[in-house]
Short mmCIF file of C-alpha atoms in Angstrom, two decimals:
data_model
loop_
_atom_site.label_atom_id
_atom_site.label_comp_id
_atom_site.label_asym_id
_atom_site.label_seq_id
_atom_site.Cartn_x
_atom_site.Cartn_y
_atom_site.Cartn_z
CA MET S 1 2.86 38.16 75.34
CA SER S 2 2.82 41.57 77.06
CA PHE S 3 -0.39 42.77 78.73
CA ASP S 4 -0.73 45.51 76.08
CA SER S 5 -0.39 42.99 73.23
CA LEU S 6 -2.87 40.65 74.90
CA ILE S 7 -5.48 43.39 75.23
CA LYS S 8 -5.01 44.53 71.63
CA SER S 9 -5.29 40.95 70.39
CA ARG S 10 -8.57 40.46 72.24
CA ILE S 11 -9.93 43.78 70.98
CA ILE S 12 -9.16 42.91 67.36
CA ALA S 13 -10.69 39.45 67.76
CA HIS S 14 -13.80 41.11 69.17
CA ILE S 15 -14.23 43.84 66.55
CA THR S 16 -13.60 41.50 63.61
CA GLY S 17 -15.56 38.56 64.98
CA GLU S 18 -18.79 37.31 63.46
CA PRO S 19 -20.86 37.65 66.69
CA ARG S 20 -20.22 41.41 66.80
CA GLN S 21 -20.92 41.69 63.07
CA LEU S 22 -24.29 39.98 63.50
CA ARG S 23 -25.20 42.17 66.49
CA LYS S 24 -24.38 45.32 64.52
CA ARG S 25 -26.45 44.13 61.59
CA ALA S 26 -29.41 43.39 63.85
CA ALA S 27 -29.13 46.84 65.44
CA PHE S 28 -29.00 48.48 62.01
CA GLU S 29 -32.10 46.57 60.92
CA ARG S 30 -34.03 47.62 64.03
CA GLN S 31 -33.17 51.26 63.41
CA ARG S 32 -34.09 50.98 59.75
CA LEU S 33 -37.49 49.52 60.62
CA ARG S 34 -38.16 52.24 63.21
CA ARG S 35 -37.44 54.90 60.57
CA GLY S 36 -39.46 53.08 57.95
CA ALA S 37 -36.49 53.45 55.64
CA ALA S 38 -35.77 51.47 52.50
CA HIS S 39 -32.78 49.18 52.08
CA VAL S 40 -30.41 51.88 50.83
CA VAL S 41 -27.16 50.81 49.17
CA ASP S 42 -24.62 53.53 48.41
CA TYR S 43 -22.44 52.91 45.37
CA PHE S 44 -19.28 54.93 44.64
CA HIS S 45 -18.18 55.22 41.01
CA ASP S 46 -14.73 56.39 39.91
CA VAL S 47 -14.69 56.99 36.16
CA SER S 48 -10.88 56.66 36.08
CA ASP S 49 -11.05 53.20 37.69
CA PRO S 50 -11.52 50.16 35.43
CA TYR S 51 -12.93 48.16 38.37
CA SER S 52 -15.75 50.71 38.54
CA HIS S 53 -16.47 50.02 34.88
CA LEU S 54 -16.79 46.30 35.61
CA THR S 55 -19.01 46.99 38.61
CA ALA S 56 -21.27 49.29 36.61
CA GLN S 57 -21.97 46.37 34.28
CA VAL S 58 -23.60 44.35 37.08
CA LEU S 59 -25.55 47.19 38.72
CA ARG S 60 -28.72 46.58 36.72
CA ARG S 61 -28.67 42.86 37.53
CA PHE S 62 -28.06 43.71 41.17
CA GLN S 63 -31.01 46.10 41.27
CA ASP S 64 -33.25 43.62 39.47
CA ARG S 65 -32.57 40.96 42.10
CA TYR S 66 -33.19 42.89 45.32
CA GLU S 67 -35.72 45.33 46.74
CA ILE S 68 -33.16 48.06 47.32
CA GLU S 69 -32.68 51.75 46.70
CA LEU S 70 -29.33 52.18 44.98
CA ARG S 71 -27.78 55.62 45.44
CA PRO S 72 -24.84 56.20 43.08
CA HIS S 73 -22.13 58.73 43.88
CA LEU S 74 -19.42 60.06 41.60
CA ILE S 75 -15.99 60.26 43.21
CA SER S 76 -12.49 61.32 42.20
CA ALA S 77 -9.41 59.09 42.04
CA PRO S 78 -8.14 57.75 45.40
CA PRO S 79 -5.97 60.06 47.54
CA ASP S 80 -2.20 59.81 47.45
CA TRP S 81 -2.02 57.76 50.66
CA ALA S 82 -4.22 55.11 49.06
CA ALA S 83 -2.14 55.03 45.88
CA PRO S 84 1.51 54.76 47.01
CA ASP S 85 2.72 54.36 43.40
CA ARG S 86 -0.06 55.91 41.35
CA ALA S 87 1.44 55.21 37.93
CA ALA S 88 2.06 51.55 38.76
CA LEU S 89 -1.41 51.26 40.30
CA LYS S 90 -3.06 52.60 37.13
CA ASP S 91 -1.07 50.26 34.88
CA TYR S 92 -1.74 47.22 37.03
CA ALA S 93 -5.42 48.02 37.55
CA ARG S 94 -5.99 48.00 33.79
CA LEU S 95 -4.24 44.64 33.44
CA ASP S 96 -5.97 43.05 36.43
CA ALA S 97 -9.42 44.40 35.54
CA ALA S 98 -9.07 43.04 32.01
CA ARG S 99 -8.24 39.58 33.41
CA LEU S 100 -11.16 39.81 35.82
CA ALA S 101 -13.51 40.91 33.04
CA ALA S 102 -12.56 37.88 30.96
CA LYS S 103 -13.13 35.59 33.96
CA ALA S 104 -16.49 37.14 34.86
CA GLY S 105 -17.81 37.51 31.31
CA LEU S 106 -17.79 41.31 31.39
CA ALA S 107 -16.64 43.85 28.82
CA LEU S 108 -13.20 45.43 28.96
CA PRO S 109 -10.51 45.37 26.27
CA ALA S 110 -7.56 43.08 26.94
CA THR S 111 -5.39 46.21 26.79
CA PRO S 112 -7.58 49.12 27.94
CA ILE S 113 -6.51 52.48 26.52
CA PRO S 114 -5.35 54.89 29.25
CA PRO S 115 -7.71 57.88 29.13
CA THR S 116 -6.33 61.39 28.91
CA THR S 117 -7.23 64.01 31.52
CA GLU S 118 -9.45 65.74 28.98
CA ARG S 119 -11.37 62.56 28.19
CA LEU S 120 -11.73 61.75 31.89
CA ASP S 121 -13.23 65.19 32.56
CA HIS S 122 -15.60 64.68 29.63
CA ALA S 123 -16.63 61.24 30.89
CA ARG S 124 -17.13 62.48 34.44
CA ALA S 125 -19.47 65.21 33.22
CA LEU S 126 -21.58 62.60 31.41
CA VAL S 127 -21.76 60.30 34.43
CA ALA S 128 -22.45 63.19 36.83
CA ALA S 129 -25.46 64.21 34.75
CA ALA S 130 -26.84 60.67 34.99
CA LEU S 131 -26.55 60.36 38.80
CA PRO S 132 -30.20 61.22 39.54
CA ARG S 133 -31.58 59.31 36.56
CA PRO S 134 -32.87 55.72 36.42
CA ASP S 135 -30.49 55.04 33.53
CA PHE S 136 -27.35 55.75 35.59
CA ALA S 137 -25.96 52.23 35.14
CA GLN S 138 -26.56 52.21 31.37
CA THR S 139 -24.90 55.62 31.04
CA ALA S 140 -21.91 54.60 33.18
CA ILE S 141 -21.47 51.46 31.05
CA ALA S 142 -21.72 53.32 27.74
CA VAL S 143 -19.30 56.00 28.89
CA GLY S 144 -16.88 53.41 30.27
CA ASN S 145 -16.99 51.36 27.08
CA ALA S 146 -16.10 54.40 24.97
CA LEU S 147 -13.49 55.63 27.45
CA TRP S 148 -11.54 52.36 27.76
CA GLN S 149 -11.81 51.52 24.05
CA GLY S 150 -10.58 54.94 22.96
CA GLU S 151 -13.82 55.69 21.10
CA ALA S 152 -15.62 59.00 20.75
CA LEU S 153 -17.67 60.08 23.77
CA PRO S 154 -21.13 61.66 23.45
CA ASP S 155 -21.36 65.43 23.80
CA ALA S 156 -20.87 66.38 27.43
CA PRO S 157 -23.20 68.64 29.44
CA VAL S 158 -22.10 72.23 29.81
CA SER S 159 -21.85 71.96 33.59
CA LYS S 160 -18.72 70.62 35.25
CA PRO S 161 -18.88 67.58 37.57
CA ALA S 162 -16.86 69.22 40.36
CA THR S 163 -19.83 69.61 42.71
CA GLU S 164 -21.01 66.02 42.30
CA MET S 165 -17.47 64.68 42.79
CA ALA S 166 -16.93 66.81 45.90
CA GLN S 167 -20.19 65.51 47.36
CA GLY S 168 -19.27 61.93 46.51
CA ASP S 169 -15.80 62.27 47.98
CA ALA S 170 -17.23 63.77 51.17
CA ARG S 171 -19.77 60.97 51.51
CA LEU S 172 -17.10 58.33 50.90
CA GLU S 173 -14.85 59.85 53.56
CA GLN S 174 -17.75 60.26 55.99
CA LEU S 175 -18.60 56.57 55.71
CA GLY S 176 -14.92 55.61 56.05
CA HIS S 177 -13.55 54.39 52.73
CA TYR S 178 -11.19 55.52 49.99
CA LEU S 179 -11.77 53.49 46.81
CA GLY S 180 -14.20 53.45 43.92
CA ALA S 181 -16.27 50.47 42.76
CA THR S 182 -17.43 50.14 46.38
CA PHE S 183 -20.82 49.47 47.92
CA HIS S 184 -21.83 50.54 51.43
CA TYR S 185 -24.78 49.05 53.25
CA GLY S 186 -25.58 49.11 56.93
CA GLY S 187 -22.08 49.99 58.14
CA GLU S 188 -20.18 47.50 55.95
CA TRP S 189 -18.17 47.86 52.75
CA TYR S 190 -18.10 45.65 49.66
CA TRP S 191 -15.45 46.28 46.98
CA GLY S 192 -16.30 45.66 43.34
CA ILE S 193 -17.54 42.41 41.89
CA ASP S 194 -15.00 40.54 44.06
CA ARG S 195 -16.98 41.30 47.25
CA LEU S 196 -20.49 41.81 45.88
CA HIS S 197 -21.40 38.22 46.77
CA TYR S 198 -21.11 39.11 50.47
CA LEU S 199 -23.64 41.91 50.06
CA GLU S 200 -25.92 39.63 48.08
CA ALA S 201 -25.80 36.99 50.82
CA ARG S 202 -26.60 39.62 53.44
CA LEU S 203 -29.58 40.95 51.48
CA ARG S 204 -30.89 37.44 50.84
CA GLY S 205 -30.58 36.71 54.54
CA ARG S 206 -32.77 39.75 55.24
CA GLY S 207 -35.42 38.58 52.80
CA VAL S 208 -34.72 41.42 50.41
CA ALA S 209 -34.37 39.22 47.33
CA LYS S 210 -37.18 39.49 44.80
CA PRO S 211 -39.27 36.32 44.28
CA ASP S 212 -37.73 35.52 40.90
CA ALA S 213 -34.13 36.38 41.89
CA LEU S 214 -31.50 33.78 41.09
CA ALA S 215 -29.90 32.14 44.13
CA ASP S 216 -26.39 32.08 42.70
CA PRO S 217 -24.32 35.24 43.22
CA ILE S 218 -23.69 37.52 40.26
CA TYR S 219 -19.99 36.70 40.55
CA ALA S 220 -18.63 33.92 42.75
CA PRO S 221 -14.93 33.92 43.72
CA PRO S 222 -13.29 31.08 41.76
CA ALA S 223 -10.93 28.60 43.35
CA PRO S 224 -7.60 27.76 41.66
CA ASP S 225 -7.70 24.55 39.64
CA ALA S 226 -5.11 22.19 41.09
CA THR S 227 -6.14 19.05 39.22
CA SER S 228 -3.53 18.86 36.48
CA PRO S 229 0.28 18.79 36.85
CA ALA S 230 2.39 21.84 36.13
CA PRO S 231 5.11 21.72 33.46
CA PRO S 232 8.43 20.40 34.81
CA GLY S 233 10.49 23.06 36.52
CA THR S 234 7.56 25.40 37.22
CA VAL S 235 8.40 27.95 39.91
CA ILE S 236 5.84 30.10 41.72
CA GLU S 237 7.50 33.12 43.31
CA LEU S 238 5.53 34.53 46.23
CA PHE S 239 6.43 38.04 47.38
CA THR S 240 5.04 38.39 50.86
CA SER S 241 5.35 40.12 54.21
CA PHE S 242 4.95 38.74 57.70
CA ARG S 243 2.88 41.84 58.50
CA SER S 244 0.37 41.29 55.68
CA PRO S 245 -2.87 39.52 56.69
CA TYR S 246 -3.67 38.96 53.02
CA SER S 247 -0.31 37.18 52.72
CA TYR S 248 -1.45 34.96 55.59
CA LEU S 249 -4.63 34.09 53.68
CA ALA S 250 -2.63 33.33 50.55
CA PHE S 251 0.43 31.48 51.82
CA ASP S 252 -0.86 28.03 52.74
CA ARG S 253 -3.30 28.01 49.83
CA ALA S 254 -0.50 28.81 47.38
CA ARG S 255 1.69 26.20 49.06
CA GLU S 256 -1.00 23.53 48.74
CA PHE S 257 -1.60 24.49 45.12
CA ALA S 258 2.11 24.20 44.33
CA ARG S 259 2.29 20.79 45.98
CA ALA S 260 -0.79 19.54 44.13
CA ARG S 261 0.54 20.72 40.78
CA GLY S 262 4.15 19.63 41.36
CA ALA S 263 5.54 23.18 41.25
CA GLU S 264 8.14 24.86 43.45
CA LEU S 265 6.93 27.65 45.72
CA ARG S 266 9.69 30.20 46.23
CA PHE S 267 9.17 32.42 49.29
CA ARG S 268 10.40 36.01 48.71
CA PRO S 269 9.87 38.23 51.78
CA VAL S 270 9.75 42.03 51.62
CA LEU S 271 9.46 44.63 54.34
CA PRO S 272 5.93 45.74 55.26
CA MET S 273 4.73 48.90 53.50
CA VAL S 274 4.90 50.97 56.68
CA MET S 275 8.52 49.89 57.23
CA ARG S 276 9.22 50.98 53.63
CA GLY S 277 7.89 54.47 54.37
CA LEU S 278 4.45 54.00 52.78
CA ALA S 279 1.40 55.24 54.66
CA VAL S 280 -1.39 52.91 55.75
CA PRO S 281 -3.99 55.19 57.40
CA GLN S 282 -6.54 54.03 59.93
CA ALA S 283 -9.45 53.80 57.46
CA LYS S 284 -7.44 51.41 55.32
CA GLN S 285 -6.29 49.36 58.30
CA PHE S 286 -9.84 48.90 59.59
CA TYR S 287 -11.20 47.94 56.19
CA ILE S 288 -8.40 45.42 55.65
CA LEU S 289 -8.96 43.76 59.04
CA HIS S 290 -12.71 43.41 58.49
CA ASP S 291 -12.24 42.22 54.92
CA VAL S 292 -9.63 39.64 55.91
CA ALA S 293 -11.89 38.41 58.72
CA ARG S 294 -14.81 37.67 56.39
CA GLU S 295 -12.52 36.14 53.76
CA ALA S 296 -10.97 33.94 56.44
CA ARG S 297 -14.42 32.77 57.54
CA ARG S 298 -15.38 31.95 53.95
CA LEU S 299 -12.16 30.03 53.39
CA GLY S 300 -12.21 28.26 56.76
CA ILE S 301 -8.95 29.86 57.87
CA PRO S 302 -8.46 30.85 61.55
CA PHE S 303 -8.07 34.60 62.04
CA GLY S 304 -8.60 37.30 64.62
CA HIS S 305 -6.26 36.75 67.57
CA VAL S 306 -3.78 39.23 66.13
CA CYS S 307 -0.47 40.34 67.59
CA ASP S 308 0.77 42.94 65.12
CA PRO S 309 4.37 42.04 64.21
CA LEU S 310 5.25 45.51 62.89
CA GLY S 311 8.86 46.49 63.58
CA LYS S 312 10.90 44.30 65.88
CA ALA S 313 8.83 41.15 65.43
CA VAL S 314 9.11 41.28 61.64
CA GLU S 315 12.86 41.85 61.85
CA ARG S 316 13.31 38.95 64.27
CA GLY S 317 11.16 36.76 62.06
CA TYR S 318 13.15 37.62 58.96
CA ALA S 319 16.45 37.06 60.78
CA LEU S 320 15.58 33.35 61.02
CA ILE S 321 14.74 32.88 57.34
CA GLY S 322 18.26 31.79 56.45
CA TYR S 323 18.34 29.23 59.24
CA ALA S 324 14.91 27.85 58.29
CA ARG S 325 15.94 27.62 54.63
CA GLU S 326 19.16 25.75 55.47
CA ALA S 327 17.16 23.36 57.65
CA GLY S 328 14.81 22.69 54.75
CA ARG S 329 11.75 24.01 56.60
CA LEU S 330 11.37 27.56 55.30
CA ASP S 331 7.77 27.10 54.13
CA ASP S 332 6.83 25.47 57.44
CA TYR S 333 8.42 28.37 59.30
CA ALA S 334 6.77 31.07 57.21
CA SER S 335 3.40 29.37 57.61
CA SER S 336 3.88 29.05 61.38
CA PHE S 337 4.89 32.72 61.74
CA LEU S 338 1.96 34.04 59.69
CA ARG S 339 -0.56 31.87 61.53
CA GLY S 340 1.04 32.78 64.85
CA VAL S 341 0.69 36.55 64.52
CA TRP S 342 -2.65 36.64 62.63
CA ALA S 343 -4.60 33.81 64.24
CA ASP S 344 -2.93 32.59 67.43
CA GLY S 345 -2.04 35.92 69.08
CA ILE S 346 1.64 34.99 69.42
CA ASP S 347 3.96 37.88 70.27
CA ALA S 348 6.99 37.35 68.03
CA LYS S 349 8.85 40.19 69.75
CA THR S 350 9.43 37.89 72.70
CA ASN S 351 11.68 34.85 72.82
CA ARG S 352 8.85 32.80 74.26
CA GLY S 353 6.55 33.66 71.37
CA LEU S 354 9.13 33.24 68.63
CA ALA S 355 10.32 29.94 70.13
CA ARG S 356 6.77 28.61 69.88
CA ILE S 357 6.61 29.65 66.21
CA VAL S 358 10.00 28.07 65.49
CA GLU S 359 9.45 24.80 67.31
CA ARG S 360 6.06 24.00 65.84
CA ALA S 361 7.66 24.45 62.40
CA GLY S 362 9.95 21.53 63.28
CA LEU S 363 12.99 23.72 64.01
CA ASP S 364 15.33 23.89 67.00
CA TRP S 365 15.01 27.09 69.03
CA ASP S 366 18.48 26.77 70.56
CA LYS S 367 19.97 26.58 67.06
CA ALA S 368 17.77 29.40 65.84
CA LYS S 369 18.57 31.93 68.58
CA PRO S 370 22.11 32.86 67.44
CA HIS S 371 20.72 33.91 64.06
CA LEU S 372 18.66 36.66 65.70
CA GLN S 373 21.83 38.75 65.91
CA SER S 374 22.39 38.63 62.16
CA ASP S 375 21.21 41.26 59.68
CA THR S 376 22.23 39.40 56.52
CA TRP S 377 18.53 39.01 55.74
CA ARG S 378 18.30 42.71 54.91
CA ALA S 379 20.11 42.30 51.59
CA GLU S 380 17.77 39.50 50.52
CA VAL S 381 14.67 41.47 51.50
CA GLU S 382 15.89 44.55 49.66
CA GLU S 383 16.66 42.50 46.56
CA ASN S 384 13.11 41.14 46.69
CA ARG S 385 11.71 44.66 46.99
CA ARG S 386 13.63 45.77 43.90
CA ALA S 387 12.44 42.71 42.00
CA LEU S 388 8.84 43.43 43.00
CA THR S 389 9.15 47.04 41.87
CA ALA S 390 10.66 45.92 38.56
CA LEU S 391 7.53 43.81 38.01
CA GLY S 392 5.42 46.95 38.34
CA LEU S 393 4.07 45.99 41.76
CA TRP S 394 4.48 47.30 45.30
CA GLY S 395 2.06 45.39 47.53
CA VAL S 396 1.84 41.84 48.82
CA PRO S 397 1.05 39.08 48.34
CA SER S 398 2.29 39.21 44.76
CA PHE S 399 3.07 36.29 42.51
CA ARG S 400 5.20 35.54 39.47
CA CYS S 401 4.78 32.26 37.62
CA SER S 402 6.50 32.11 34.23
CA ASP S 403 5.35 35.24 32.38
CA THR S 404 2.29 35.80 34.58
CA VAL S 405 2.52 38.40 37.34
CA PHE S 406 -0.32 39.28 39.66
CA TRP S 407 -1.15 40.77 43.01
CA GLY S 408 -3.53 39.60 45.71
CA GLN S 409 -4.99 36.49 47.26
CA ASP S 410 -8.16 37.13 45.23
CA ARG S 411 -6.29 36.16 42.06
CA LEU S 412 -4.92 32.76 43.06
CA TRP S 413 -7.02 31.29 40.24
CA LEU S 414 -4.54 32.86 37.81
CA LEU S 415 -1.93 30.32 38.94
CA ALA S 416 -3.84 27.62 37.06
#
């Protein structure tokens, strides 16, 4: 590993590590006590986002459990850099949110009706008017129910919500995020009902829970059920990237699930988003690293000694896919590479680093080296990208199993 890569790896391990997180939390709490301030939780609501509608439905329960001051903000849809394929994102968000609603016992039609621009403006005006009121959550729920079910909305206030949205967008940007359905507390972000349990655990740890508050989280991330066998011939296609830390979190878990159920896991690599010309700004990168770090801790997966494989390392890694497949150790190789660059700080740009990845996967480095000169992998990776796009997706990890298609390591339970 180069000196530069070593330093970066140590810095990332430091900034995403739990000791630093705990120190920052303690410092925030000391400052809060000195100011005599309440436990303020900022919540950002995007009327056009079905995940925000799900989150609104748990706000009242959240407030009833903890001694907090919830400050809602109305925001606009995410910027273009956060929505690389906006039409696909909207379509998939409706599908995924409907699945999540069914899992969590929340209300959203199985096929939510896409709202028109006129209806969105109407709904935003209603929600903006409710921002300072105690009934914000009830209003947001009622408006969301009507919006996503295609029903008539109540009469809207005369005023436009532009001011409230501009203020919400500015606050969101100031604090360093880009999505709706998000909570911010004490320097950390929590997205939707999928991450609310982390915020609940933090508040309970601070003694903020009310005496009669339930100990179980409002929504607990479910684990995939691997107890019963899959139908014969079941194939799980996994679209992934060696540069995706979420793919790292998903790969071995999906592999173990496939083994337990007697299914075939089919590894389908694609180029990282940045290498496909899609922007991943700094705010997004920082959020992803911190989110992956806490998910890794929850799942008991090593993470943090990162050596970013963007560019040459990814290309070298992909060049050996054909060799690993022919040797019958492709899954071992992919697992070794992902763990190497996201947990072990291995620099795959170097022969020394890549040899370590190859050999611990049970492969022969001397036999692997000649394949580094080949670019035949590019056709396979491009074919996988086209297939992913045809499924209406763009990011990784994404899965296809029979007629079910989904995106993200958070949805592994859908495999069952």
